[in-house]
Short mmCIF file of C-alpha atoms in Angstrom, two decimals:
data_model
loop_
_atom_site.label_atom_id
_atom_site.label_comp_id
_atom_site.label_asym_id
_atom_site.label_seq_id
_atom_site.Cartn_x
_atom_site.Cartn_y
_atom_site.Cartn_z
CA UNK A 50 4.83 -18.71 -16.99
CA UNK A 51 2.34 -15.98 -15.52
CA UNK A 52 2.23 -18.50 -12.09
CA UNK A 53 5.92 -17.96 -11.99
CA UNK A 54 5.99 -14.42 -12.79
CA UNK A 55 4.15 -13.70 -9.93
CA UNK A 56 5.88 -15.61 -7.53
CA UNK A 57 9.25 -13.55 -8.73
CA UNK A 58 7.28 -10.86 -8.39
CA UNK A 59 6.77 -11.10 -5.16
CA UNK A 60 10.05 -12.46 -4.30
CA UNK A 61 11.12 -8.92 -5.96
CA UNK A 62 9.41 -6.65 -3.67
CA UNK A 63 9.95 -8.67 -0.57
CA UNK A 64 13.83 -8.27 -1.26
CA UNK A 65 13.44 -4.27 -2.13
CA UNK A 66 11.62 -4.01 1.13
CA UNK A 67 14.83 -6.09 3.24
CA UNK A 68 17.41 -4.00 0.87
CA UNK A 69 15.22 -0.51 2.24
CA UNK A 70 15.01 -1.81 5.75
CA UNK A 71 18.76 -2.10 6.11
CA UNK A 72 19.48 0.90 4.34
CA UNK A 73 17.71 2.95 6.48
CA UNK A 74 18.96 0.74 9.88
CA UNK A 75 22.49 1.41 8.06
CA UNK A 76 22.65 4.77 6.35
CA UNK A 77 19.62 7.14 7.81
CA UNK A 78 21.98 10.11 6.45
CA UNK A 79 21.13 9.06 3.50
CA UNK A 80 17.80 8.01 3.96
CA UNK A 81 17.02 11.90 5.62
CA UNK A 82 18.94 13.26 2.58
CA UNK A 83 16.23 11.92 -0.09
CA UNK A 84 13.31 13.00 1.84
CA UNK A 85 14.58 16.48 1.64
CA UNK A 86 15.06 16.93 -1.81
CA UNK A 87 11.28 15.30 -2.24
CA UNK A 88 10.58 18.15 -0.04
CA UNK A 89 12.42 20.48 -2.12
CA UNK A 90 11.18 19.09 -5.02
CA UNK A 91 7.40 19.70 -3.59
CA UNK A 92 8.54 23.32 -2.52
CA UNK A 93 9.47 24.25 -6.17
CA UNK A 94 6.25 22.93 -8.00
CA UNK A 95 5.78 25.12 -11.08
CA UNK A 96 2.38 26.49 -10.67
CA UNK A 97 0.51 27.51 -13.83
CA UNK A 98 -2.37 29.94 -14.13
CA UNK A 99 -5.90 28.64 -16.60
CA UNK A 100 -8.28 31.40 -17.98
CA UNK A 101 -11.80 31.45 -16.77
CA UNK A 102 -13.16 30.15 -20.63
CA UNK A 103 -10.65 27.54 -20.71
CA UNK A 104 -11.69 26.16 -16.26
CA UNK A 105 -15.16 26.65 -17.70
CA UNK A 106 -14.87 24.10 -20.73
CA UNK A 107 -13.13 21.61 -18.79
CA UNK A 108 -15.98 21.46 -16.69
CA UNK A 109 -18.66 21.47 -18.87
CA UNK A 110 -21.02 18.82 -19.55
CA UNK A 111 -18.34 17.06 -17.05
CA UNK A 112 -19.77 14.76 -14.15
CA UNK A 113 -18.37 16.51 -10.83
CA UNK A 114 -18.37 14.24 -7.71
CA UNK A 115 -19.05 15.55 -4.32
CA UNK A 116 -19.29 19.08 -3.94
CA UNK A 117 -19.35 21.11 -7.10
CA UNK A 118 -18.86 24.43 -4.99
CA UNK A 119 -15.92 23.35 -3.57
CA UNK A 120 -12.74 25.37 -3.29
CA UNK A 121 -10.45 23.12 -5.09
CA UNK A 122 -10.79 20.25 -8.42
CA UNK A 123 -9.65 17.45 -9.53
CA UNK A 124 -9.39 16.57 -12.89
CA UNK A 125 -7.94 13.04 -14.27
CA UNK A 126 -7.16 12.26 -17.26
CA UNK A 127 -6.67 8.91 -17.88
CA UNK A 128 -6.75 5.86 -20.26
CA UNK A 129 -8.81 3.03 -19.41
CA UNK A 130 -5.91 0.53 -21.19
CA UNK A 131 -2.92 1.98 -19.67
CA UNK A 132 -0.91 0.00 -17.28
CA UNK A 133 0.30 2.88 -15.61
CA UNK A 134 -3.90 4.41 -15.20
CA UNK A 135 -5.07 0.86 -14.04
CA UNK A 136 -2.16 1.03 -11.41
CA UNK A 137 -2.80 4.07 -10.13
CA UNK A 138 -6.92 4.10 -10.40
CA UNK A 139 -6.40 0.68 -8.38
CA UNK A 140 -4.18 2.61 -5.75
CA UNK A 141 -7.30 4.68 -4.47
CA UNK A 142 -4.85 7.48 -3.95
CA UNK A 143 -7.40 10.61 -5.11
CA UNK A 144 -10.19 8.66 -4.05
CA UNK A 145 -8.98 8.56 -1.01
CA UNK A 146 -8.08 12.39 -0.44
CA UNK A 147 -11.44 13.05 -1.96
CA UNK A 148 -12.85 10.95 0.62
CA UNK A 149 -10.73 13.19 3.88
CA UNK A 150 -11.57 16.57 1.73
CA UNK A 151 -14.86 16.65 0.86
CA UNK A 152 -15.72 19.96 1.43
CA UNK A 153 -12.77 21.53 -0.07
CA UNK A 154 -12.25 19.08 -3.18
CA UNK A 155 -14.60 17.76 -6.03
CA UNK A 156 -13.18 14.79 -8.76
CA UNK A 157 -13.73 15.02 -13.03
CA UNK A 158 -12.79 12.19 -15.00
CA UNK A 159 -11.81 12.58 -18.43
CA UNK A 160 -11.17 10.54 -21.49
CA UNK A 161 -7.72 10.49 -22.54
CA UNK A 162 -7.52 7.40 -24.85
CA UNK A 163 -3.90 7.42 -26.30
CA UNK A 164 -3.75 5.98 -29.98
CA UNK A 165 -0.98 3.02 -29.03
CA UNK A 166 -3.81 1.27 -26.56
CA UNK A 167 -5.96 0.08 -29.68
CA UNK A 168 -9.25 -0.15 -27.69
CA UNK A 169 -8.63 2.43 -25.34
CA UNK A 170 -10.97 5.23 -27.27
CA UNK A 171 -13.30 2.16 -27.72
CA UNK A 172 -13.94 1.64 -24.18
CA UNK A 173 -14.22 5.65 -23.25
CA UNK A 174 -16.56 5.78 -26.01
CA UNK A 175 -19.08 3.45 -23.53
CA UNK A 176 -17.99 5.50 -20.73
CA UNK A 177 -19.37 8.06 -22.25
CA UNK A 178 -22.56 6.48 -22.85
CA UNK A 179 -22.90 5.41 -19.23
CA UNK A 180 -22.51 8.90 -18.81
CA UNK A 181 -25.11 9.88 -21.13
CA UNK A 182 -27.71 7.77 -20.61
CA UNK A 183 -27.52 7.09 -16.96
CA UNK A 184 -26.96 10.80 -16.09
CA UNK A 185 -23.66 10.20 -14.39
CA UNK A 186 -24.76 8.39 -11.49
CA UNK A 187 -23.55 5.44 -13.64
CA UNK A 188 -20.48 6.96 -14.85
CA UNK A 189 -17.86 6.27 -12.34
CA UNK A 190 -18.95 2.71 -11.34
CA UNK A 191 -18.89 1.67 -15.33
CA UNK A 192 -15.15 2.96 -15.21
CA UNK A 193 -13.99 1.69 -11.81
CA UNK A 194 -15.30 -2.19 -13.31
CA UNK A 195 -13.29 -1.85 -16.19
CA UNK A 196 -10.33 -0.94 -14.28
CA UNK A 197 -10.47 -3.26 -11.43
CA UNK A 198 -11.69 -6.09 -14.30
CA UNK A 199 -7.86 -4.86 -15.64
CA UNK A 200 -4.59 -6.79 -14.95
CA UNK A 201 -0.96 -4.83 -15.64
CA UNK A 202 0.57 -6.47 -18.99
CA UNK A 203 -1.43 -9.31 -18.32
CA UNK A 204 -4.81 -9.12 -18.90
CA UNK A 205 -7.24 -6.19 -20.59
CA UNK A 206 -10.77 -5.81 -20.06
CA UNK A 207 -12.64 -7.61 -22.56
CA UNK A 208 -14.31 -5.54 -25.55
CA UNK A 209 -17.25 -8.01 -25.42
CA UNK A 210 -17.88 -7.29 -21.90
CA UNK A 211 -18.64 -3.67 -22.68
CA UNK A 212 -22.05 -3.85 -23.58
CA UNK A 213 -22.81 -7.12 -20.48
CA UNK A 214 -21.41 -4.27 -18.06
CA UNK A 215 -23.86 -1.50 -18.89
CA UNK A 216 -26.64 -3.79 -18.83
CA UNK A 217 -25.64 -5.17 -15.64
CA UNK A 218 -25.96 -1.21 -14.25
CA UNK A 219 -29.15 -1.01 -15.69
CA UNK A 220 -28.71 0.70 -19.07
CA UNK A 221 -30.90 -0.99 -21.68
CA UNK A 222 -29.09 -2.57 -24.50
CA UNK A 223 -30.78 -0.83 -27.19
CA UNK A 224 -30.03 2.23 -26.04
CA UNK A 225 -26.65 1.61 -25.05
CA UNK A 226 -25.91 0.15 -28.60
CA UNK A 227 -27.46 3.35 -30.67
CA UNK A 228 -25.18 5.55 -28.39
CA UNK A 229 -22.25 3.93 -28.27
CA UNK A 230 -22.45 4.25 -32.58
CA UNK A 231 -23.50 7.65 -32.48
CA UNK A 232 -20.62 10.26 -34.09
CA UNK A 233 -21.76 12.49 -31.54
CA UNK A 234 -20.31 10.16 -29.09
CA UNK A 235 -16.87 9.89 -30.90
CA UNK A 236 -17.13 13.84 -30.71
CA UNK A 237 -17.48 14.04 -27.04
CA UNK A 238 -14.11 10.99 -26.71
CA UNK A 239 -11.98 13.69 -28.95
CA UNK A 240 -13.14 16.82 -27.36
CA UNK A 241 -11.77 15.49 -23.98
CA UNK A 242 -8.77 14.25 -25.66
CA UNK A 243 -8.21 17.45 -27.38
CA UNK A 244 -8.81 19.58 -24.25
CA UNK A 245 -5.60 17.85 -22.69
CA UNK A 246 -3.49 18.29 -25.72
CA UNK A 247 -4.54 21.82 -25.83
CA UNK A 248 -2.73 21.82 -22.38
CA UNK A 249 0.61 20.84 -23.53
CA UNK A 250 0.14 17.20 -22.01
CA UNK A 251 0.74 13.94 -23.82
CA UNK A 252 0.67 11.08 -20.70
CA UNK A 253 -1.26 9.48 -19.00
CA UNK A 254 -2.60 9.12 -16.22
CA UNK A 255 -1.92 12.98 -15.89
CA UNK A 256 -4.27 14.50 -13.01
CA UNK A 257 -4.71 18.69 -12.83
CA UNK A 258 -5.61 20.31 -9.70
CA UNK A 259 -7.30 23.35 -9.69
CA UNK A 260 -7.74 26.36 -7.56
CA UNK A 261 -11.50 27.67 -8.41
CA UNK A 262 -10.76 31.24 -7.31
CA UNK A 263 -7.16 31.67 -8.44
CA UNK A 264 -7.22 30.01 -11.30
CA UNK A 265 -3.71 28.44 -10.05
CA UNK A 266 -3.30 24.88 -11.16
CA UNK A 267 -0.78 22.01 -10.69
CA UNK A 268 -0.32 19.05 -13.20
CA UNK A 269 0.87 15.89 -12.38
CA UNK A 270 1.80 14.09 -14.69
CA UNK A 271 2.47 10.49 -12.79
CA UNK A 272 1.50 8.18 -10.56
CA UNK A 273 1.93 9.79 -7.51
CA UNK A 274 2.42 9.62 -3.85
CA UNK A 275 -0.20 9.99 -1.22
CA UNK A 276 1.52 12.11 1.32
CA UNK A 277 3.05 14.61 -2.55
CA UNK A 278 -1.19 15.25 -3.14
CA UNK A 279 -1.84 15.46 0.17
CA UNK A 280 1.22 18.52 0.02
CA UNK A 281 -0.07 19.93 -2.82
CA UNK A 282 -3.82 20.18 -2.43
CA UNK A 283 -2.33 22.00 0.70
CA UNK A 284 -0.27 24.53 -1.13
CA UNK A 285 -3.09 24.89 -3.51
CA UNK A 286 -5.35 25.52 -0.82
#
């Protein structure tokens, strides 16, 4: 049955793509007049404004990749059992604009483990320990294995292989082990889970973008486009 899903899977997008082909071959007025309402859409983004405290406690004790100076941030929150997070961590989308902007933009993930995905706050707890013990460097590699080790409805990464993982990055077992049943380290899950609430967000993957000397931030709370980021880190800019 999973062999067969696939296959009309496929079959699915290959027949969306013929439908879109002819459609814009066929009807490019209509085609033009959906692009600009996503431009309009863009244009009117709600912009928000953060106090200093509450920029400065998002960021604390918070792994920042590439340059920490930098004018713009990036913060992700995310759930490492989410269909929706796994789909859009596996799209490389903010990796990639990290990767054209690194001057201007630096990348925090954060722990946003919703109750429904049963060992979702399981698995951030041995992010977090990664992140602990390894000083970061570890962090982000720990994560992108359990997401690319991560199939959409079909297959979850296995809580078994949490502890194999770390070890495989170098973290000692013992140590690993004591942190990951540490209180401390359930603290540090529901701080970052709190920190979002606090914000009036409930989803994931939701993914904030900061202006470091405004203040001005965007939330997005969806799996988004490429070319929408690249138009907002713009407008941010």
């Amino acid at each position: 049955w999973k062999e067969n899903y696939l296959i009309l899977q496929e079959l699915q997008k290959r027949e969306i793509m013929w439908y879109l082909d002819n459609i814009k071959k066929e009807q490019p007025e209509l085609i033009e007049e959906i692009l600009k309402k996503q431009n309009s859409d863009i244009k009117e983004l709600d912009y928000k404004v953060l106090s200093e405290n509450i920029i400065n406690d998002l960021k604390q004790n918070s792994f920042v990749l590439w340059n920490s100076w930098a004018l713009l941030s990036i913060i992700e929150f995310s759930d490492l059992e989410c269909p929706y997070c796994i789909e859009s961590h596996k799209s490389w989308i903010l990796k990639k604009a990290l990767k054209e902007n690194k001057e201007n933009l630096n990348y925090i993930f954060k722990n946003f483990p919703l109750p429904s995905h049963k060992n979702a706050g399981i698995e951030a707890k041995a992010a977090k320990c990664v992140e602990q013990i390894a000083w970061w460097i570890k962090y982000l590699e720990y994560i992108d294995n359990i997401f690319n080790s991560s199939e959409w409805w079909w297959e979850w990464f296995k809580i078994n292989s949490l502890t194999p993982l770390a070890i495989k990055l170098w973290i000692e077992k013992e140590q690993f082990e004591t942190c990951f049943n540490s209180t401390e380290t359930v603290w540090k899950v529901e701080k970052e889970f709190k920190q979002w609430v606090m914000l009036g967000v409930n989803s994931v993957p939701t993914t904030l973008i900061i202006n470091n000397e405004t203040w001005k931030y965007i939330t997005i709370s969806e799996v988004i486009e490429y070319e929408k980021l690249k138009t907002i880190i713009n407008q941010l800019d």
